[in-house]
Amino acid sequence: MTLARAAHIVGLPDECGSELLVASAESIANLCASVIDGTRSSAARGVWSYGGYNAASIGTLLSIKRPELAIWPALIGFLRDVAIAASDKDPVLDTFAFHVEEIPTEVVEIVSSDPRRLTSVEPGMFHPPGADSAAVLRFLCAAEAIDEGEALSVLMRLSGAEEPSTRIEASKSLPLLGKVIGNALASGYLLHMTTDPSVLVRMQSAEMLGYFLGSDNVNSRVVAQRLIDMLGSDGVAVPFGALRGLRMAKQNIGSFGSPEILDTLHKISQDHAMVRVRYAAKSLLS
């Protein structure tokens, strides 16, 4: 068993991979626990390696799908180990955040009990030293283990950063921040981020708006109209971000949130200047 094979098996949809997972789960659990232990031992000696498959992320999904073989103690130790590089921890924290309802309550409580333990002495790849971790913020919001004032303070630092990549992380955090600061404030903040100077931040923000379509907040109509505007943006990036957001909305609520959005999709599928955008709109409508 390799991590690449384990990642493939754990990532298969239940309807087509359940038998393979049952047959392989014990081997995957042992492999992930062993790699996690080795990663912690290396980090304790000041040795970090980057790239490749993340054993802790694979182990988290395995523990959710096969609770009888869960490796929660190893995962708790990994996330609370300040020697582990942030670039290794962050994908695991995001997995915890987006699956928080499927993780045992006691595990979530232990991991979130001391947020300082979730930080890292080694930032790892693409993480400026001393910067706030958006993944920690997302997890704490998902676990509702951070107060509104602190969540907003971290969000403001992330969204005000000079690097577009950090502002993108702020945008990605806003759907989960809604659990703490409320959907009205989170969607309002996101609407502001759709005007960012960076096209990459605007693209990410357009996608995140899809999470707020159909949500019960005072900005619902404004969110829908802003998505319509962004579908008509020049180029490919921002319209594609809006289309991805609408695909998420369709998956989450079964619709596009408003008849005006549906009309716009039909229109751009016929006459948008970019062929790729037309094809993507037609695919979404099918």
Tab-separated table of C-alpha atoms in Angstrom:
chain	number	residue	atom	x	y	z
A	1	MET	CA	0.000	0.000	0.000
A	2	THR	CA	1.268	3.476	-0.925
A	3	LEU	CA	-0.101	6.891	-0.014
A	4	ALA	CA	-1.032	7.470	-3.653
A	5	ARG	CA	-3.059	4.251	-3.702
A	6	ALA	CA	-4.574	5.030	-0.293
A	7	ALA	CA	-5.623	8.514	-1.434
A	8	HIS	CA	-7.296	7.027	-4.509
A	9	ILE	CA	-9.229	4.419	-2.522
A	10	VAL	CA	-10.351	6.793	0.247
A	11	GLY	CA	-11.414	9.378	-2.332
A	12	LEU	CA	-13.668	7.028	-4.292
A	13	PRO	CA	-17.425	7.683	-4.023
A	14	ASP	CA	-19.161	5.287	-1.641
A	15	GLU	CA	-21.280	3.772	-4.391
A	16	CYS	CA	-18.271	2.516	-6.339
A	17	GLY	CA	-15.472	2.163	-3.816
A	18	SER	CA	-17.013	0.741	-0.637
A	19	GLU	CA	-15.871	-2.863	-1.164
A	20	LEU	CA	-12.336	-1.786	-2.022
A	21	LEU	CA	-12.244	0.450	1.056
A	22	VAL	CA	-13.444	-2.367	3.314
A	23	ALA	CA	-10.688	-4.624	1.985
A	24	SER	CA	-7.960	-1.985	2.283
A	25	ALA	CA	-9.007	0.098	5.299
A	26	GLU	CA	-6.782	-1.593	7.884
A	27	SER	CA	-3.689	-1.299	5.684
A	28	ILE	CA	-4.477	2.354	4.982
A	29	ALA	CA	-4.989	3.106	8.679
A	30	ASN	CA	-1.651	1.498	9.601
A	31	LEU	CA	0.152	3.290	6.776
A	32	CYS	CA	-1.265	6.720	7.687
A	33	ALA	CA	-0.503	6.282	11.392
A	34	SER	CA	3.065	5.216	10.590
A	35	VAL	CA	3.693	8.134	8.213
A	36	ILE	CA	2.189	10.615	10.689
A	37	ASP	CA	4.479	9.273	13.424
A	38	GLY	CA	7.492	9.576	11.112
A	39	THR	CA	6.536	13.127	10.121
A	40	ARG	CA	6.301	14.164	13.776
A	41	SER	CA	9.649	12.542	14.598
A	42	SER	CA	11.346	14.361	11.721
A	43	ALA	CA	9.744	17.690	12.645
A	44	ALA	CA	10.944	17.304	16.225
A	45	ARG	CA	14.506	17.112	14.825
A	46	GLY	CA	13.935	20.202	12.671
A	47	VAL	CA	13.597	18.242	9.434
A	48	TRP	CA	10.673	18.960	7.110
A	49	SER	CA	9.820	17.646	3.653
A	50	TYR	CA	7.308	19.177	1.277
A	51	GLY	CA	5.084	17.856	-1.449
A	52	GLY	CA	3.477	14.488	-1.980
A	53	TYR	CA	0.338	13.022	-0.438
A	54	ASN	CA	-0.759	14.132	3.023
A	55	ALA	CA	-1.142	11.064	5.254
A	56	ALA	CA	-3.102	13.004	7.866
A	57	SER	CA	-5.679	14.187	5.322
A	58	ILE	CA	-6.066	10.642	4.018
A	59	GLY	CA	-6.321	9.374	7.589
A	60	THR	CA	-9.034	11.902	8.395
A	61	LEU	CA	-11.228	10.781	5.507
A	62	LEU	CA	-10.602	7.125	6.387
A	63	SER	CA	-11.559	7.770	10.019
A	64	ILE	CA	-14.830	9.371	8.882
A	65	LYS	CA	-15.694	6.575	6.460
A	66	ARG	CA	-14.520	3.675	8.642
A	67	PRO	CA	-14.983	4.736	12.287
A	68	GLU	CA	-14.003	1.305	13.630
A	69	LEU	CA	-10.477	1.867	12.230
A	70	ALA	CA	-10.243	5.569	13.082
A	71	ILE	CA	-6.841	7.008	13.920
A	72	TRP	CA	-8.154	10.077	15.771
A	73	PRO	CA	-5.424	9.995	18.502
A	74	ALA	CA	-2.702	10.191	15.846
A	75	LEU	CA	-4.529	13.003	14.051
A	76	ILE	CA	-5.082	14.957	17.270
A	77	GLY	CA	-1.377	14.681	18.082
A	78	PHE	CA	-0.431	15.772	14.572
A	79	LEU	CA	-2.638	18.890	14.584
A	80	ARG	CA	-1.608	19.940	18.099
A	81	ASP	CA	2.106	19.528	17.383
A	82	VAL	CA	3.572	23.005	16.835
A	83	ALA	CA	6.638	21.469	15.161
A	84	ILE	CA	4.587	20.278	12.167
A	85	ALA	CA	4.888	22.665	9.217
A	86	ALA	CA	1.832	24.813	8.501
A	87	SER	CA	1.833	23.607	4.907
A	88	ASP	CA	1.297	20.065	6.246
A	89	LYS	CA	-1.315	21.025	8.850
A	90	ASP	CA	-3.472	23.347	6.784
A	91	PRO	CA	-4.940	20.741	4.379
A	92	VAL	CA	-5.877	18.595	7.386
A	93	LEU	CA	-7.501	21.519	9.182
A	94	ASP	CA	-9.518	22.244	6.043
A	95	THR	CA	-10.605	18.605	5.873
A	96	PHE	CA	-11.711	18.870	9.522
A	97	ALA	CA	-13.506	22.157	8.798
A	98	PHE	CA	-15.525	20.904	5.845
A	99	HIS	CA	-16.381	17.594	7.545
A	100	VAL	CA	-16.820	18.874	11.089
A	101	GLU	CA	-20.321	17.407	11.422
A	102	GLU	CA	-18.956	13.936	10.602
A	103	ILE	CA	-16.127	14.006	13.158
A	104	PRO	CA	-16.765	12.910	16.771
A	105	THR	CA	-17.599	15.896	18.958
A	106	GLU	CA	-14.924	15.027	21.505
A	107	VAL	CA	-12.245	15.041	18.782
A	108	VAL	CA	-13.308	18.475	17.525
A	109	GLU	CA	-13.364	19.803	21.105
A	110	ILE	CA	-9.841	18.546	21.848
A	111	VAL	CA	-8.357	19.897	18.618
A	112	SER	CA	-10.023	23.311	19.039
A	113	SER	CA	-9.404	23.622	22.787
A	114	ASP	CA	-6.079	25.482	22.413
A	115	PRO	CA	-5.805	27.312	19.059
A	116	ARG	CA	-2.170	28.194	19.772
A	117	ARG	CA	-1.310	24.515	19.376
A	118	LEU	CA	-2.674	24.607	15.827
A	119	THR	CA	-0.043	27.135	14.751
A	120	SER	CA	3.413	26.077	13.564
A	121	VAL	CA	6.976	27.168	14.252
A	122	GLU	CA	7.782	26.257	10.641
A	123	PRO	CA	5.577	27.963	8.045
A	124	GLY	CA	6.487	25.592	5.237
A	125	MET	CA	5.996	26.299	1.553
A	126	PHE	CA	3.994	29.375	0.514
A	127	HIS	CA	3.408	30.496	4.114
A	128	PRO	CA	4.973	33.819	5.140
A	129	PRO	CA	6.493	33.549	8.641
A	130	GLY	CA	4.214	34.929	11.349
A	131	ALA	CA	1.191	35.181	9.068
A	132	ASP	CA	-2.275	34.207	10.238
A	133	SER	CA	-3.437	30.798	9.098
A	134	ALA	CA	-6.681	30.950	7.154
A	135	ALA	CA	-7.049	27.178	7.605
A	136	VAL	CA	-6.966	27.582	11.399
A	137	LEU	CA	-9.581	30.323	11.094
A	138	ARG	CA	-11.820	28.147	8.922
A	139	PHE	CA	-11.586	25.209	11.310
A	140	LEU	CA	-12.280	27.302	14.413
A	141	CYS	CA	-15.295	28.865	12.695
A	142	ALA	CA	-16.600	25.462	11.599
A	143	ALA	CA	-16.182	24.228	15.180
A	144	GLU	CA	-17.668	27.485	16.510
A	145	ALA	CA	-14.634	27.736	18.778
A	146	ILE	CA	-13.779	31.392	18.085
A	147	ASP	CA	-15.657	34.526	19.036
A	148	GLU	CA	-16.971	37.040	16.529
A	149	GLY	CA	-14.462	39.762	17.368
A	150	GLU	CA	-11.406	37.540	16.976
A	151	ALA	CA	-12.753	36.006	13.753
A	152	LEU	CA	-13.263	39.460	12.263
A	153	SER	CA	-9.791	40.593	13.364
A	154	VAL	CA	-8.131	37.656	11.609
A	155	LEU	CA	-10.310	38.146	8.531
A	156	MET	CA	-9.355	41.814	8.280
A	157	ARG	CA	-5.652	40.992	8.508
A	158	LEU	CA	-5.965	38.327	5.817
A	159	SER	CA	-8.098	40.413	3.461
A	160	GLY	CA	-5.839	43.433	3.917
A	161	ALA	CA	-2.630	41.554	3.105
A	162	GLU	CA	-0.432	42.720	0.251
A	163	GLU	CA	-0.175	39.254	-1.336
A	164	PRO	CA	-3.205	38.291	-3.474
A	165	SER	CA	-2.765	34.666	-2.373
A	166	THR	CA	-3.516	35.661	1.226
A	167	ARG	CA	-6.562	37.685	0.180
A	168	ILE	CA	-7.757	34.624	-1.753
A	169	GLU	CA	-7.549	32.644	1.489
A	170	ALA	CA	-9.663	35.313	3.187
A	171	SER	CA	-12.284	34.971	0.476
A	172	LYS	CA	-12.308	31.172	0.804
A	173	SER	CA	-12.914	31.528	4.547
A	174	LEU	CA	-16.081	33.630	4.383
A	175	PRO	CA	-18.674	30.845	3.952
A	176	LEU	CA	-17.496	29.226	7.201
A	177	LEU	CA	-17.138	32.592	8.923
A	178	GLY	CA	-20.873	32.937	8.408
A	179	LYS	CA	-21.349	30.422	11.225
A	180	VAL	CA	-19.725	32.877	13.638
A	181	ILE	CA	-20.367	36.377	12.296
A	182	GLY	CA	-23.649	35.641	10.507
A	183	ASN	CA	-24.356	35.183	6.805
A	184	ALA	CA	-25.403	38.808	6.311
A	185	LEU	CA	-22.041	40.183	7.437
A	186	ALA	CA	-20.026	37.396	5.753
A	187	SER	CA	-21.768	37.803	2.400
A	188	GLY	CA	-21.515	41.599	2.637
A	189	TYR	CA	-17.763	41.334	3.244
A	190	LEU	CA	-17.480	38.934	0.312
A	191	LEU	CA	-19.377	41.312	-1.954
A	192	HIS	CA	-16.747	43.931	-1.144
A	193	MET	CA	-13.974	41.445	-2.031
A	194	THR	CA	-15.465	40.981	-5.517
A	195	THR	CA	-14.075	44.449	-6.294
A	196	ASP	CA	-10.475	43.506	-5.371
A	197	PRO	CA	-7.767	44.819	-7.744
A	198	SER	CA	-6.540	41.262	-8.377
A	199	VAL	CA	-8.488	39.255	-10.953
A	200	LEU	CA	-7.570	36.081	-9.043
A	201	VAL	CA	-9.171	37.401	-5.854
A	202	ARG	CA	-12.263	38.478	-7.803
A	203	MET	CA	-12.465	35.018	-9.389
A	204	GLN	CA	-12.292	33.290	-5.984
A	205	SER	CA	-14.800	35.706	-4.487
A	206	ALA	CA	-17.236	35.078	-7.343
A	207	GLU	CA	-17.016	31.353	-6.651
A	208	MET	CA	-17.579	31.810	-2.918
A	209	LEU	CA	-20.707	33.872	-3.567
A	210	GLY	CA	-22.342	30.647	-4.699
A	211	TYR	CA	-22.363	29.469	-1.079
A	212	PHE	CA	-24.651	32.356	-0.152
A	213	LEU	CA	-27.229	31.862	-2.891
A	214	GLY	CA	-30.491	30.827	-1.264
A	215	SER	CA	-29.163	31.527	2.235
A	216	ASP	CA	-31.458	33.303	4.635
A	217	ASN	CA	-29.850	36.737	4.799
A	218	VAL	CA	-30.672	40.264	3.756
A	219	ASN	CA	-28.072	40.209	0.962
A	220	SER	CA	-29.584	37.328	-1.055
A	221	ARG	CA	-30.853	39.501	-3.917
A	222	VAL	CA	-27.638	41.529	-3.987
A	223	VAL	CA	-25.578	38.326	-4.107
A	224	ALA	CA	-27.646	37.059	-7.057
A	225	GLN	CA	-27.270	40.351	-8.932
A	226	ARG	CA	-23.536	40.480	-8.291
A	227	LEU	CA	-23.131	36.973	-9.687
A	228	ILE	CA	-25.038	38.057	-12.798
A	229	ASP	CA	-22.672	41.022	-13.171
A	230	MET	CA	-19.614	38.800	-12.766
A	231	LEU	CA	-20.880	36.300	-15.332
A	232	GLY	CA	-20.677	39.165	-17.825
A	233	SER	CA	-17.139	40.223	-16.854
A	234	ASP	CA	-14.451	40.506	-19.481
A	235	GLY	CA	-12.090	37.603	-19.981
A	236	VAL	CA	-12.416	34.048	-18.677
A	237	ALA	CA	-11.288	34.012	-15.034
A	238	VAL	CA	-14.099	35.896	-13.281
A	239	PRO	CA	-16.955	34.341	-15.329
A	240	PHE	CA	-15.512	30.913	-14.627
A	241	GLY	CA	-15.370	31.723	-10.908
A	242	ALA	CA	-19.037	32.729	-11.023
A	243	LEU	CA	-19.921	29.540	-12.932
A	244	ARG	CA	-18.165	27.397	-10.329
A	245	GLY	CA	-20.100	29.217	-7.627
A	246	LEU	CA	-23.357	28.520	-9.423
A	247	ARG	CA	-22.436	24.859	-9.799
A	248	MET	CA	-21.956	24.656	-6.031
A	249	ALA	CA	-25.295	26.393	-5.476
A	250	LYS	CA	-26.984	23.915	-7.805
A	251	GLN	CA	-25.476	21.020	-5.851
A	252	ASN	CA	-26.317	22.524	-2.447
A	253	ILE	CA	-29.810	23.925	-2.956
A	254	GLY	CA	-30.884	22.336	-6.227
A	255	SER	CA	-31.252	25.604	-8.117
A	256	PHE	CA	-29.445	28.779	-9.138
A	257	GLY	CA	-31.245	30.904	-6.568
A	258	SER	CA	-33.162	33.195	-8.904
A	259	PRO	CA	-34.831	33.116	-12.344
A	260	GLU	CA	-32.691	36.086	-13.399
A	261	ILE	CA	-29.549	33.985	-12.998
A	262	LEU	CA	-31.090	31.218	-15.080
A	263	ASP	CA	-31.967	33.726	-17.809
A	264	THR	CA	-28.417	35.088	-17.755
A	265	LEU	CA	-26.946	31.597	-18.067
A	266	HIS	CA	-29.079	30.927	-21.133
A	267	LYS	CA	-27.956	34.244	-22.614
A	268	ILE	CA	-24.212	33.796	-22.077
A	269	SER	CA	-24.395	30.194	-23.281
A	270	GLN	CA	-25.360	31.681	-26.649
A	271	ASP	CA	-23.532	34.947	-26.997
A	272	HIS	CA	-20.661	35.334	-24.507
A	273	ALA	CA	-17.534	36.529	-26.309
A	274	MET	CA	-15.414	33.646	-24.949
A	275	VAL	CA	-16.110	30.192	-26.377
A	276	ARG	CA	-14.972	28.449	-23.187
A	277	VAL	CA	-17.468	30.442	-21.133
A	278	ARG	CA	-20.292	29.574	-23.543
A	279	TYR	CA	-19.499	25.874	-23.319
A	280	ALA	CA	-19.215	25.988	-19.517
A	281	ALA	CA	-22.607	27.741	-19.234
A	282	LYS	CA	-24.216	25.147	-21.524
A	283	SER	CA	-22.723	22.360	-19.410
A	284	LEU	CA	-24.127	23.906	-16.246
A	285	LEU	CA	-27.583	24.181	-17.788
A	286	SER	CA	-27.629	20.574	-18.981
